Amino acid sequence: MRLSTLVIAATLVPLAACRPPAPEATTEPAPLTATAPAVRDIHSFAEPHLVKVRHLALELEMDFAARTLTGTATLQLDWQDPAADALLLDTRDLTILRAEAGEANDHWRELPFELAEPDQTLGSRLTIRTGGQPALVRIAYRTSPAASGLQWLTPAMTLGGQQPFMFSQSQQIHARSWVPLQDTPMVRFTYEARLRTPPQVMALMSADNDPAAVRDGDYTFRMPQPIPSYLLAIAAGDLVFAPIDARSGVWAEPALVQQAAAEFVDTGRMIAAAERLYGPYRWDRYDILVLPPSFPYGGMENPRLTFATPTVIVGDRSLVALIAHELAHSWSGNLVTFATANDAWLNEGFTTYVEGRLIEALYGRERADLDRVIERNELRREFTAENLALQPLAIAQEALPDPDDNLTATVYTKGAWFLQFLEQRCGRERFDAFLRDYFEHFAFQSISTAQFRDYARLHLLGQDPARVSEAEFDAWLYQPGVPDTAPQVISSRLAAVDAAREAWQAGTELPEPAVTAAWSTQEWVHFLDGLPQALDPGRLAALDAAYQFSGTPNGEIAQRWYPLTVRSGYTAARPALAEFLGRVGRRKLVMPIYKALAATPDGLAFAREVFAKARPALHPITVGSIEAALAATQAPAAVPATPPESANGG
Ligand code: BES
Ligand code: ZN
């Protein structure tokens, strides 16, 4: 099926037509009456059923020259099992200097410990032999310059060029590379921190940042709400603050901060809209930290301080759904948290649903529907017969060896679509009340898909069983593909884009500047998404001349245009493409380009050259993804007819 017809087709043809064959449940539904089954997180060495960390106190020294954090982590413990006599923690590439138990009168007793051989994905298990059950355990440690959860930038890699920069990305399991802890979302703790940095840099954490803080190289933080480890965050650099309103604002390098504050000016209205729908914002301030373009994701919902890529600052606020998304996590994710990465849809699907509702509340349904159509088309391209195991919302544990691989359209788009289905069947008013109660009921807890299912059966379906049958409900959770019951969306604005594109392909002129002047990022994205896999290079040259795609500062356009130029052999775009890959490190934007390049020997050689240059300024997570893509591809001679769509990739 040609993609250009998909939007229109989607409104007419049930999605079953696109559904992969052989739907087979990959996870057994929990028994109907079950309370929460014991959940185990296979991505952590911790044993929270024996002991839980309740509070973390960090004292760290930041060394930009050595690219290390050195200091202590003091864990306050809540022992669960009287027989337990050891504390198992997650670490990765940490040097453990000492472990001690806190005793009376500030006396510390040294404890024996062992660091196991590292597992490539999970890192090293740290076993501390506590003997008894001390309330406090203090670990002295140092991070590695290669810590997977930290990126260190030299001044030359920043906008201002004067100060160094560093930032963390803890989700999914990278907190363990900068703090020894129980790195599983099943455990929540409050934290405090004291950080010493060079005096000229400003340090921030996912905590009570003070917009008026004085730069002096000695900073203290408190996070009084209990959070899971993946929400621990830290950043430092030449960062200044610009307010948006009384409880929100932007931190960024001086050269970008005003532009960022203007782009995100609607943040306060978004918070207000979210509170009207889902209850109070429970985290005090909501600020946004704009990171260097090497940030490997679009956004990260670090509590009180969303981390964001600068690639969404495009001047027309067309990509502020990213802020709506990260803000929405303040309810879905940070307040009610998935128990394991296998339940990722509870975070990302709910959040994508709420994001859509916020965009609708601020900018209207038509605008929200643009994103929905684009995302659902992406989902259709992503679902293939090869990835059936990753298509149910509740995925089996063995389907996800590396939790960083669960940024699929399944968890985001199918997850949101499921909630849109429930909303449609139950009515918006009832469904809104249900979600509000859900956030309240599970506030500050980590839950599994089975717990959500039990809760929904009782409080949503049970109220009016005729509206959604159990089988319909479970099909979304446990079957691959998208059920026939999925509600469809029509976007007349995108249908007009389809018409313009098809007319051009049929031989008439390109759409007039008078028409395209009114197009937003979403229309351009849809225009590009609907083109064939490859075009005649001359046709691409005509497009490029008309619309200046090469060199675009807009990441959403770049991540679609450059792979198309690669597949089409339009090499004139290569300098601009290389510039983009040299500057931007957001995985979702760069991976499609590297994968397209890696499909031919010549492209692969070019990709290796570009990567070698870009690499020093890239984040370890992005480096890992690119290395895997370039190594996995033994450069087949021909371009596949339909290259497999990648997962969201962040
Ligand atoms: N929490 C995610 C980012 C994430 C997920 C990092 C899993 C590591 C593992 C964040 O909220 C997110 O979804 N970011 C998206 C934003 C987009 C959907 C608006 C991204 O980075 O692309
Ligand atoms: Zn998210």
XYZ file of C-alpha atoms and ligand atoms in Angstrom:
673
model
C 0.000 0.000 0.000
C 1.379 3.424 -0.840
C 1.825 5.521 2.243
C 0.275 8.536 0.611
C -3.096 6.851 0.682
C -2.831 5.739 4.257
C -4.485 8.648 6.004
C -7.523 8.469 3.850
C -7.488 4.712 3.887
C -7.218 4.716 7.627
C -10.566 6.386 7.880
C -12.237 3.738 5.748
C -10.429 0.452 6.120
C -10.275 -1.260 9.457
C -6.701 -1.538 10.567
C -6.987 -5.288 10.605
C -5.881 -5.047 7.000
C -2.475 -3.914 8.217
C -2.324 -6.330 11.069
C 0.374 -8.990 11.023
C -0.788 -12.584 10.901
C -0.977 -15.211 13.610
C -2.069 -13.248 16.636
C -0.945 -15.304 19.565
C -0.965 -14.142 23.152
C 2.614 -13.630 24.317
C 1.654 -13.070 27.935
C -1.054 -14.867 29.829
C -3.709 -12.530 31.177
C -3.720 -12.542 34.958
C -6.681 -14.293 36.587
C -9.614 -11.925 36.920
C -9.755 -11.843 40.676
C -6.027 -11.632 41.233
C -4.527 -8.886 43.283
C -1.098 -7.684 42.201
C 1.110 -10.671 41.485
C 4.659 -10.568 42.772
C 6.511 -8.651 40.090
C 10.166 -9.190 39.418
C 12.350 -6.747 37.526
C 14.795 -8.756 35.437
C 16.815 -5.622 34.709
C 18.013 -5.152 38.271
C 20.141 -7.151 40.712
C 18.345 -5.568 43.672
C 16.145 -7.577 46.024
C 13.466 -5.115 47.120
C 11.480 -7.898 48.766
C 14.344 -8.165 51.307
C 15.290 -4.530 51.740
C 14.223 -1.207 50.214
C 16.127 2.047 49.911
C 13.926 4.843 51.304
C 16.236 7.834 51.128
C 19.460 8.678 49.329
C 21.974 11.306 50.406
C 24.635 12.157 47.840
C 27.845 14.087 48.437
C 29.664 14.431 45.159
C 32.552 16.307 43.700
C 32.390 17.027 39.990
C 35.692 16.904 38.108
C 35.429 18.047 34.486
C 39.082 17.354 33.691
C 38.832 13.747 34.887
C 35.168 13.429 33.796
C 34.225 11.881 37.100
C 31.911 12.261 40.047
C 33.541 11.204 43.300
C 32.020 10.994 46.752
C 29.537 9.071 48.803
C 26.009 7.749 48.532
C 24.313 7.123 51.863
C 21.320 4.838 51.660
C 18.630 4.767 54.298
C 17.249 1.240 54.398
C 13.913 -0.274 55.193
C 14.509 -3.978 55.830
C 11.628 -6.175 54.711
C 12.803 -9.638 55.749
C 14.237 -10.345 59.220
C 16.588 -12.971 57.773
C 18.241 -10.647 55.252
C 21.909 -9.854 55.910
C 23.155 -8.380 52.646
C 22.404 -5.411 50.419
C 22.494 -6.051 46.654
C 22.889 -2.957 44.508
C 23.166 -2.161 40.829
C 26.327 -0.528 39.531
C 27.963 -0.069 36.156
C 31.595 0.936 35.685
C 31.770 2.326 39.221
C 34.904 2.119 41.334
C 33.751 1.207 44.821
C 36.159 2.591 47.383
C 34.484 1.643 50.670
C 31.224 0.454 52.209
C 30.210 1.254 55.769
C 27.291 0.773 58.118
C 26.054 3.753 60.115
C 26.042 3.217 63.861
C 25.310 5.407 66.858
C 27.195 8.683 67.390
C 28.090 9.088 63.743
C 30.337 6.055 63.908
C 30.782 4.105 60.688
C 31.706 0.425 60.617
C 33.450 -0.848 57.492
C 31.613 -3.617 55.633
C 32.964 -6.291 53.289
C 31.682 -6.058 49.715
C 32.053 -7.805 46.354
C 31.659 -6.407 42.879
C 30.611 -9.131 40.426
C 31.891 -9.512 36.869
C 29.978 -7.047 34.695
C 27.023 -8.110 32.572
C 27.028 -6.129 29.326
C 23.479 -4.863 29.722
C 22.976 -4.883 33.468
C 26.383 -3.850 34.797
C 27.886 -5.314 37.998
C 26.064 -6.547 41.050
C 27.463 -5.005 44.230
C 26.972 -7.239 47.260
C 27.495 -5.524 50.602
C 27.651 -7.950 53.522
C 25.799 -5.956 56.145
C 25.871 -8.724 58.744
C 22.839 -7.324 60.560
C 20.310 -4.805 59.327
C 21.837 -1.333 59.624
C 19.535 1.604 58.942
C 22.258 3.409 56.991
C 24.822 2.165 54.512
C 27.357 4.580 53.050
C 29.286 3.811 49.888
C 32.313 5.772 48.765
C 32.769 5.561 45.017
C 33.929 7.142 41.780
C 32.279 7.113 38.361
C 34.086 6.182 35.165
C 34.730 8.798 32.441
C 32.793 6.390 30.198
C 29.717 6.215 32.483
C 26.799 5.295 30.224
C 24.447 7.674 32.018
C 26.619 10.796 31.834
C 27.906 12.951 29.044
C 30.834 15.305 29.554
C 31.316 18.135 27.067
C 34.349 20.348 26.668
C 33.718 24.117 26.393
C 34.242 23.850 22.624
C 31.230 21.555 22.382
C 28.886 24.144 23.894
C 27.172 27.174 22.409
C 29.017 29.664 24.551
C 32.371 27.935 24.234
C 33.466 29.142 27.691
C 32.364 26.574 30.252
C 32.314 22.787 30.226
C 28.956 21.009 30.394
C 27.738 17.699 31.761
C 24.367 16.017 32.076
C 22.841 12.691 33.034
C 20.306 10.446 31.314
C 19.307 7.780 33.824
C 16.363 6.111 32.121
C 16.232 3.217 31.559
C 19.017 1.643 33.643
C 21.850 4.173 33.583
C 21.417 5.709 37.050
C 23.587 2.790 38.202
C 26.491 4.238 36.208
C 26.631 7.308 38.462
C 25.089 6.150 41.765
C 25.210 2.696 43.379
C 21.535 1.964 44.086
C 18.531 -0.294 43.598
C 18.081 0.664 39.960
C 14.534 -0.568 39.483
C 11.340 1.477 39.169
C 9.795 -0.783 41.825
C 11.706 1.110 44.528
C 11.010 4.777 45.348
C 13.106 7.034 47.542
C 13.463 10.672 48.473
C 16.870 12.274 48.042
C 19.139 15.087 49.014
C 22.457 16.035 47.484
C 25.407 18.292 48.007
C 27.471 18.941 44.901
C 30.763 20.668 44.510
C 31.619 21.903 41.030
C 34.008 24.432 39.530
C 32.653 27.780 40.818
C 31.813 29.154 37.376
C 29.279 26.445 36.471
C 25.676 26.221 37.586
C 24.491 22.794 38.768
C 20.909 21.527 38.636
C 19.182 18.320 39.652
C 15.734 16.750 39.398
C 14.950 18.485 42.677
C 14.229 21.888 44.249
C 16.308 24.078 41.935
C 16.276 27.714 42.930
C 15.833 30.068 39.966
C 17.791 32.671 41.909
C 20.637 30.353 42.971
C 24.038 31.990 43.187
C 26.851 30.377 41.228
C 29.492 29.420 43.743
C 30.359 25.803 43.021
C 28.610 24.489 46.135
C 25.005 23.415 45.653
C 22.473 21.577 47.769
C 19.283 19.915 46.607
C 16.289 18.178 48.091
C 13.686 16.014 46.438
C 11.007 15.454 49.078
C 8.709 13.321 46.915
C 9.717 9.667 46.554
C 10.930 8.893 43.036
C 12.215 5.829 41.189
C 15.926 5.755 40.339
C 15.479 6.470 36.631
C 14.315 9.982 37.559
C 17.587 10.902 39.275
C 19.152 13.619 37.194
C 22.027 16.059 37.255
C 23.394 18.698 34.906
C 25.985 21.445 35.084
C 27.260 24.114 32.752
C 26.901 27.751 31.805
C 23.197 27.716 32.619
C 20.977 30.720 33.169
C 17.285 30.971 33.979
C 14.441 32.771 32.210
C 10.991 32.682 33.816
C 7.860 31.679 31.916
C 5.484 32.302 34.777
C 5.489 32.082 38.559
C 6.038 28.329 38.726
C 7.774 27.539 35.443
C 10.766 28.659 33.480
C 13.665 27.654 31.277
C 17.303 26.931 32.043
C 19.674 27.080 29.078
C 22.952 28.471 27.890
C 22.732 32.274 27.716
C 22.678 32.358 23.897
C 19.546 30.199 23.740
C 17.561 30.996 26.847
C 15.325 33.774 25.484
C 14.512 31.858 22.330
C 13.695 28.801 24.444
C 11.465 30.764 26.815
C 9.582 32.162 23.803
C 9.154 28.721 22.226
C 7.843 27.242 25.486
C 5.755 30.251 26.528
C 2.588 28.113 26.777
C 4.031 25.858 29.488
C 2.036 27.518 32.283
C -1.203 27.060 30.353
C -0.304 23.408 29.796
C 0.155 22.837 33.527
C -3.186 24.516 34.214
C -4.924 22.377 31.573
C -3.391 19.200 32.995
C -4.482 20.114 36.513
C -8.051 20.737 35.339
C -8.115 17.285 33.788
C -6.114 15.134 36.183
C -5.765 16.862 39.517
C -3.068 18.983 41.153
C 0.511 19.158 39.933
C 2.293 17.593 42.890
C 5.902 18.562 42.262
C 6.053 22.264 43.108
C 7.965 23.968 40.257
C 8.056 22.819 36.625
C 11.146 24.003 34.764
C 12.729 22.967 31.485
C 16.455 22.497 30.946
C 17.505 22.895 27.316
C 20.509 20.676 26.693
C 23.129 20.674 23.950
C 22.014 18.949 20.722
C 23.943 15.819 21.703
C 21.183 14.965 24.219
C 20.242 11.445 23.090
C 16.462 11.917 23.514
C 13.834 14.468 22.645
C 12.852 14.965 26.219
C 13.210 13.344 29.617
C 10.652 13.851 32.366
C 13.083 14.418 35.236
C 10.808 15.627 38.034
C 10.614 19.424 38.423
C 13.151 19.772 35.609
C 12.312 18.323 32.196
C 15.441 17.802 30.100
C 14.839 18.781 26.461
C 16.628 18.678 23.135
C 17.206 22.044 21.480
C 16.063 20.521 18.169
C 12.431 21.351 18.995
C 13.164 25.066 19.202
C 12.109 25.833 15.649
C 10.586 29.292 16.110
C 6.906 28.539 15.510
C 6.104 26.415 18.582
C 5.085 23.559 16.276
C 6.970 20.958 18.321
C 5.831 21.915 21.818
C 3.966 18.617 22.092
C 7.312 17.479 23.482
C 6.773 19.734 26.501
C 3.156 18.593 26.811
C 4.506 15.041 26.799
C 7.189 15.504 29.447
C 4.831 17.550 31.598
C 2.185 14.820 31.292
C 4.682 12.395 32.816
C 4.252 14.372 36.062
C 1.061 12.292 36.372
C 1.667 9.230 34.184
C 5.129 7.965 35.043
C 6.450 10.147 37.820
C 3.366 9.887 40.050
C 2.092 6.488 38.884
C 5.123 4.565 37.681
C 5.549 1.347 35.739
C 6.911 -1.469 37.894
C 9.317 -2.705 35.214
C 10.451 -1.574 31.772
C 8.245 -4.329 30.353
C 5.250 -2.236 31.449
C 6.639 0.784 29.574
C 3.276 1.508 27.974
C 1.879 2.461 31.408
C 4.301 5.377 31.307
C 4.631 6.228 27.646
C 1.204 5.224 26.321
C -0.665 7.057 29.077
C 1.637 10.032 28.610
C 1.112 10.132 24.857
C -2.634 10.035 25.506
C -2.427 12.895 28.032
C -0.073 14.816 25.719
C -2.769 14.673 23.026
C -5.391 15.906 25.460
C -3.192 18.861 26.461
C -2.512 19.796 22.846
C -6.241 19.575 22.243
C -6.998 21.774 25.275
C -4.531 24.450 24.183
C -4.661 24.365 20.393
C -7.771 22.443 19.428
C -8.630 18.995 18.194
C -7.474 19.537 14.617
C -3.919 20.195 15.751
C -3.892 17.198 18.109
C -5.195 14.955 15.336
C -2.264 15.882 13.080
C 0.120 14.230 15.510
C -2.182 11.249 16.001
C -2.374 10.511 12.272
C 1.392 10.874 11.823
C 2.093 8.602 14.786
C -0.366 5.947 13.683
C 1.133 5.857 10.211
C 4.513 5.352 11.844
C 3.054 2.520 13.899
C 1.772 0.829 10.756
C 5.189 0.999 9.183
C 6.850 -0.322 12.325
C 4.679 -3.399 12.819
C 6.076 -6.283 10.798
C 5.857 -10.041 11.024
C 9.390 -9.991 12.492
C 8.572 -7.985 15.610
C 5.335 -9.601 16.771
C 6.765 -10.167 20.257
C 7.110 -6.417 20.809
C 3.578 -5.577 19.642
C 1.386 -6.490 22.641
C 1.240 -3.709 25.236
C 2.091 -6.253 27.918
C 5.251 -7.735 26.496
C 6.823 -10.919 27.764
C 9.968 -10.508 29.866
C 12.188 -12.427 27.487
C 11.144 -10.136 24.618
C 13.150 -7.301 26.139
C 16.733 -8.162 27.071
C 17.813 -4.501 26.890
C 15.212 -2.119 28.341
C 16.598 0.745 26.228
C 15.020 -1.079 23.276
C 11.461 -0.515 24.423
C 10.902 2.872 22.810
C 8.665 1.373 20.206
C 5.563 2.762 18.565
C 3.780 0.008 20.497
C 4.310 1.581 23.884
C 3.724 5.160 22.711
C 1.162 5.046 19.949
C -0.667 1.784 20.520
C -0.684 2.545 24.256
C -2.302 5.934 23.669
C -4.636 4.453 21.084
C -5.898 1.927 23.633
C -6.843 4.756 25.988
C -8.463 6.663 23.114
C -10.478 3.520 22.466
C -11.560 3.306 26.113
C -12.406 7.008 26.097
C -14.529 6.623 22.996
C -16.428 3.644 24.380
C -16.945 4.985 27.897
C -17.433 8.626 27.060
C -14.961 11.393 27.714
C -16.460 12.542 30.985
C -16.419 9.098 32.572
C -13.002 8.287 31.247
C -11.522 11.569 32.510
C -12.923 10.879 35.971
C -11.510 7.354 35.836
C -8.019 8.598 34.972
C -8.158 11.279 37.654
C -9.048 8.631 40.233
C -6.388 6.279 38.872
C -3.645 8.892 39.352
C -4.902 9.562 42.852
C -5.296 5.900 43.790
C -1.815 4.830 42.680
C -0.007 8.106 43.457
C 3.671 7.512 44.321
C 3.381 3.802 43.594
C 4.896 1.573 40.950
C 2.405 -0.736 39.282
C 2.284 -3.540 36.753
C 0.045 -3.945 33.732
C -1.875 -6.584 35.692
C -2.622 -4.052 38.437
C -3.886 -1.557 35.880
C -6.046 -4.258 34.363
C -7.558 -5.198 37.726
C -8.209 -1.547 38.542
C -9.788 -0.779 35.170
C -11.958 -3.868 35.324
C -13.290 -2.794 38.673
C -13.623 0.948 38.173
C -14.247 1.346 34.466
C -15.470 -1.793 32.750
C -17.298 -3.140 35.794
C -19.492 -0.039 35.894
C -20.967 -0.742 32.500
C -19.844 -4.102 31.073
C -21.775 -3.619 27.863
C -19.434 -0.857 26.722
C -16.191 -2.810 26.490
C -15.988 -6.558 26.634
C -13.201 -8.344 28.438
C -12.015 -9.854 25.175
C -11.839 -6.435 23.522
C -9.912 -5.040 26.475
C -7.450 -7.921 26.617
C -6.821 -7.922 22.874
C -5.073 -4.547 23.228
C -2.902 -5.813 26.069
C -1.971 -9.279 24.975
C -2.244 -9.498 21.175
C 0.095 -8.115 18.526
C -1.205 -5.638 15.955
C -3.972 -3.133 16.499
C -7.498 -4.418 17.209
C -10.296 -3.724 14.739
C -12.004 -1.787 17.518
C -9.442 1.028 17.229
C -11.129 4.389 16.670
C -9.978 6.212 13.528
C -9.032 9.843 12.987
C -9.539 11.996 9.923
C -7.353 15.009 9.280
C -8.528 17.208 6.438
C -5.322 19.216 6.641
C -3.245 16.095 6.039
C -5.642 14.899 3.351
C -4.866 18.164 1.520
C -1.166 17.357 1.824
C -1.838 13.899 0.351
C -3.612 15.538 -2.573
C -0.745 17.979 -3.181
C 1.854 15.235 -3.047
C -0.077 12.914 -5.295
C -0.625 15.669 -7.845
C 3.134 16.302 -7.957
C 3.836 12.625 -8.366
C 1.292 12.448 -11.147
C 3.236 15.088 -13.057
C 1.815 18.462 -12.113
C 3.645 21.289 -10.376
C 4.808 21.253 -6.796
C 2.437 22.888 -4.334
C 2.647 26.705 -4.540
C 4.551 28.657 -1.901
C 1.238 30.370 -1.133
C -0.096 26.955 -0.112
C 2.965 25.621 1.659
C 3.524 28.884 3.552
C 0.638 27.793 5.755
C 2.110 24.341 6.357
C 3.400 23.546 9.806
C 6.051 20.972 10.670
C 3.318 18.323 10.732
C 2.284 18.942 7.135
C 5.877 18.746 5.927
C 6.432 15.587 7.917
C 3.340 14.053 6.366
C 4.393 15.174 2.896
C 7.741 13.399 3.303
C 6.266 10.336 5.043
C 4.042 9.736 2.036
C 6.768 9.761 -0.611
C 8.005 6.434 -2.001
C 11.035 4.781 -0.420
C 13.254 6.245 -3.130
C 12.840 8.842 -5.853
C 14.796 9.880 -8.910
C 17.626 12.164 -7.668
C 16.465 14.841 -10.107
C 13.046 14.868 -8.469
C 14.675 15.284 -5.067
C 16.785 18.143 -6.413
C 13.556 19.860 -7.483
C 12.050 19.383 -4.036
C 15.210 20.624 -2.381
C 15.357 23.713 -4.607
C 11.736 24.528 -3.854
C 11.698 23.913 -0.105
C 15.330 23.902 1.100
C 15.045 20.625 2.992
C 18.816 20.101 3.071
C 20.188 22.126 5.939
C 16.822 22.387 7.706
C 17.144 23.199 11.401
C 13.969 21.173 12.014
C 14.863 17.715 13.324
C 11.514 16.149 12.429
C 12.013 17.116 8.804
C 15.713 16.205 8.786
C 15.102 12.689 10.164
C 12.821 11.983 7.180
C 14.504 13.950 4.413
C 18.074 12.715 4.810
C 17.234 8.983 4.739
C 15.183 9.622 1.607
C 18.149 11.354 -0.035
C 20.360 8.421 0.917
C 17.983 5.765 -0.428
C 17.566 7.784 -3.615
C 21.276 8.355 -4.240
C 20.836 12.138 -4.074
C 24.402 12.775 -2.967
C 24.137 16.567 -3.225
C 22.575 16.441 0.247
C 25.629 14.796 1.788
C 27.419 17.901 3.109
C 24.252 19.073 4.877
C 23.598 15.551 6.106
C 27.125 15.292 7.489
C 26.718 18.656 9.196
C 23.488 17.441 10.822
C 25.072 14.197 12.039
C 28.047 16.154 13.321
C 25.840 18.424 15.398
C 22.836 16.400 16.568
C 22.894 13.332 18.798
C 19.190 12.691 19.393
C 18.857 8.968 18.624
C 15.445 9.185 17.037
C 16.730 11.744 14.536
C 20.111 10.285 13.652
C 19.449 6.551 13.666
C 17.207 6.488 10.550
C 19.966 8.325 8.665
C 22.751 5.995 9.796
C 20.598 2.958 9.031
C 19.840 4.217 5.539
C 23.525 4.906 4.925
C 24.547 1.492 6.231
C 22.440 -0.229 3.564
C 25.002 0.274 0.798
C 28.800 -0.196 0.859
C 29.409 3.352 -0.305
C 26.926 4.763 2.219
C 28.438 2.676 4.975
C 31.932 4.001 4.239
C 30.568 7.546 4.285
C 28.680 6.843 7.533
C 31.849 5.548 9.191
C 33.721 8.680 8.160
C 30.993 10.988 9.467
C 30.642 8.968 12.686
C 34.388 9.063 13.362
C 34.252 12.859 13.278
C 30.999 13.178 15.224
C 31.831 10.631 17.871
C 33.810 12.724 20.395
C 30.799 14.999 20.850
C 28.199 12.217 21.016
C 26.508 10.747 24.082
C 27.532 7.173 25.072
C 23.953 5.937 24.495
C 23.915 7.310 20.949
C 27.428 6.001 20.290
C 26.255 2.532 21.322
C 23.250 2.642 19.001
C 25.256 3.862 16.015
C 28.003 1.299 16.569
C 25.409 -1.459 16.663
C 23.754 -0.215 13.470
C 27.030 0.089 11.570
C 28.301 -3.265 12.803
C 25.058 -5.183 12.298
C 24.865 -4.208 8.674
C 27.252 -6.103 6.508
C 26.288 -3.681 3.767
C 23.987 -5.638 1.444
C 24.535 -4.670 -2.158
C 20.968 -3.609 -2.859
C 18.560 -1.376 -0.981
C 15.728 -3.500 0.412
C 12.359 -2.729 -1.152
C 10.847 -1.794 2.181
C 13.522 -1.129 4.775
C 12.243 -2.101 8.220
C 11.119 0.948 10.162
C 13.088 1.477 13.279
C 11.586 1.816 16.692
C 11.039 5.323 17.999
C 14.569 5.291 19.295
C 13.982 8.312 21.465
N 10.837 8.898 29.091
C 11.006 9.136 27.712
C 12.426 8.967 27.240
C 13.005 7.593 27.460
C 12.224 6.454 27.372
C 14.349 7.453 27.724
C 12.779 5.200 27.572
C 14.907 6.210 27.923
C 14.124 5.073 27.849
C 10.506 10.520 27.333
O 9.391 10.944 28.045
C 10.052 10.452 25.905
O 9.123 9.753 25.635
N 10.710 11.182 25.024
C 10.334 11.249 23.646
C 9.506 12.487 23.469
C 8.422 12.406 22.465
C 7.565 11.196 22.512
C 7.559 13.672 22.520
C 11.600 11.313 22.821
O 12.666 11.514 23.406
O 11.529 11.163 21.631
Zn 7.707 9.841 27.502
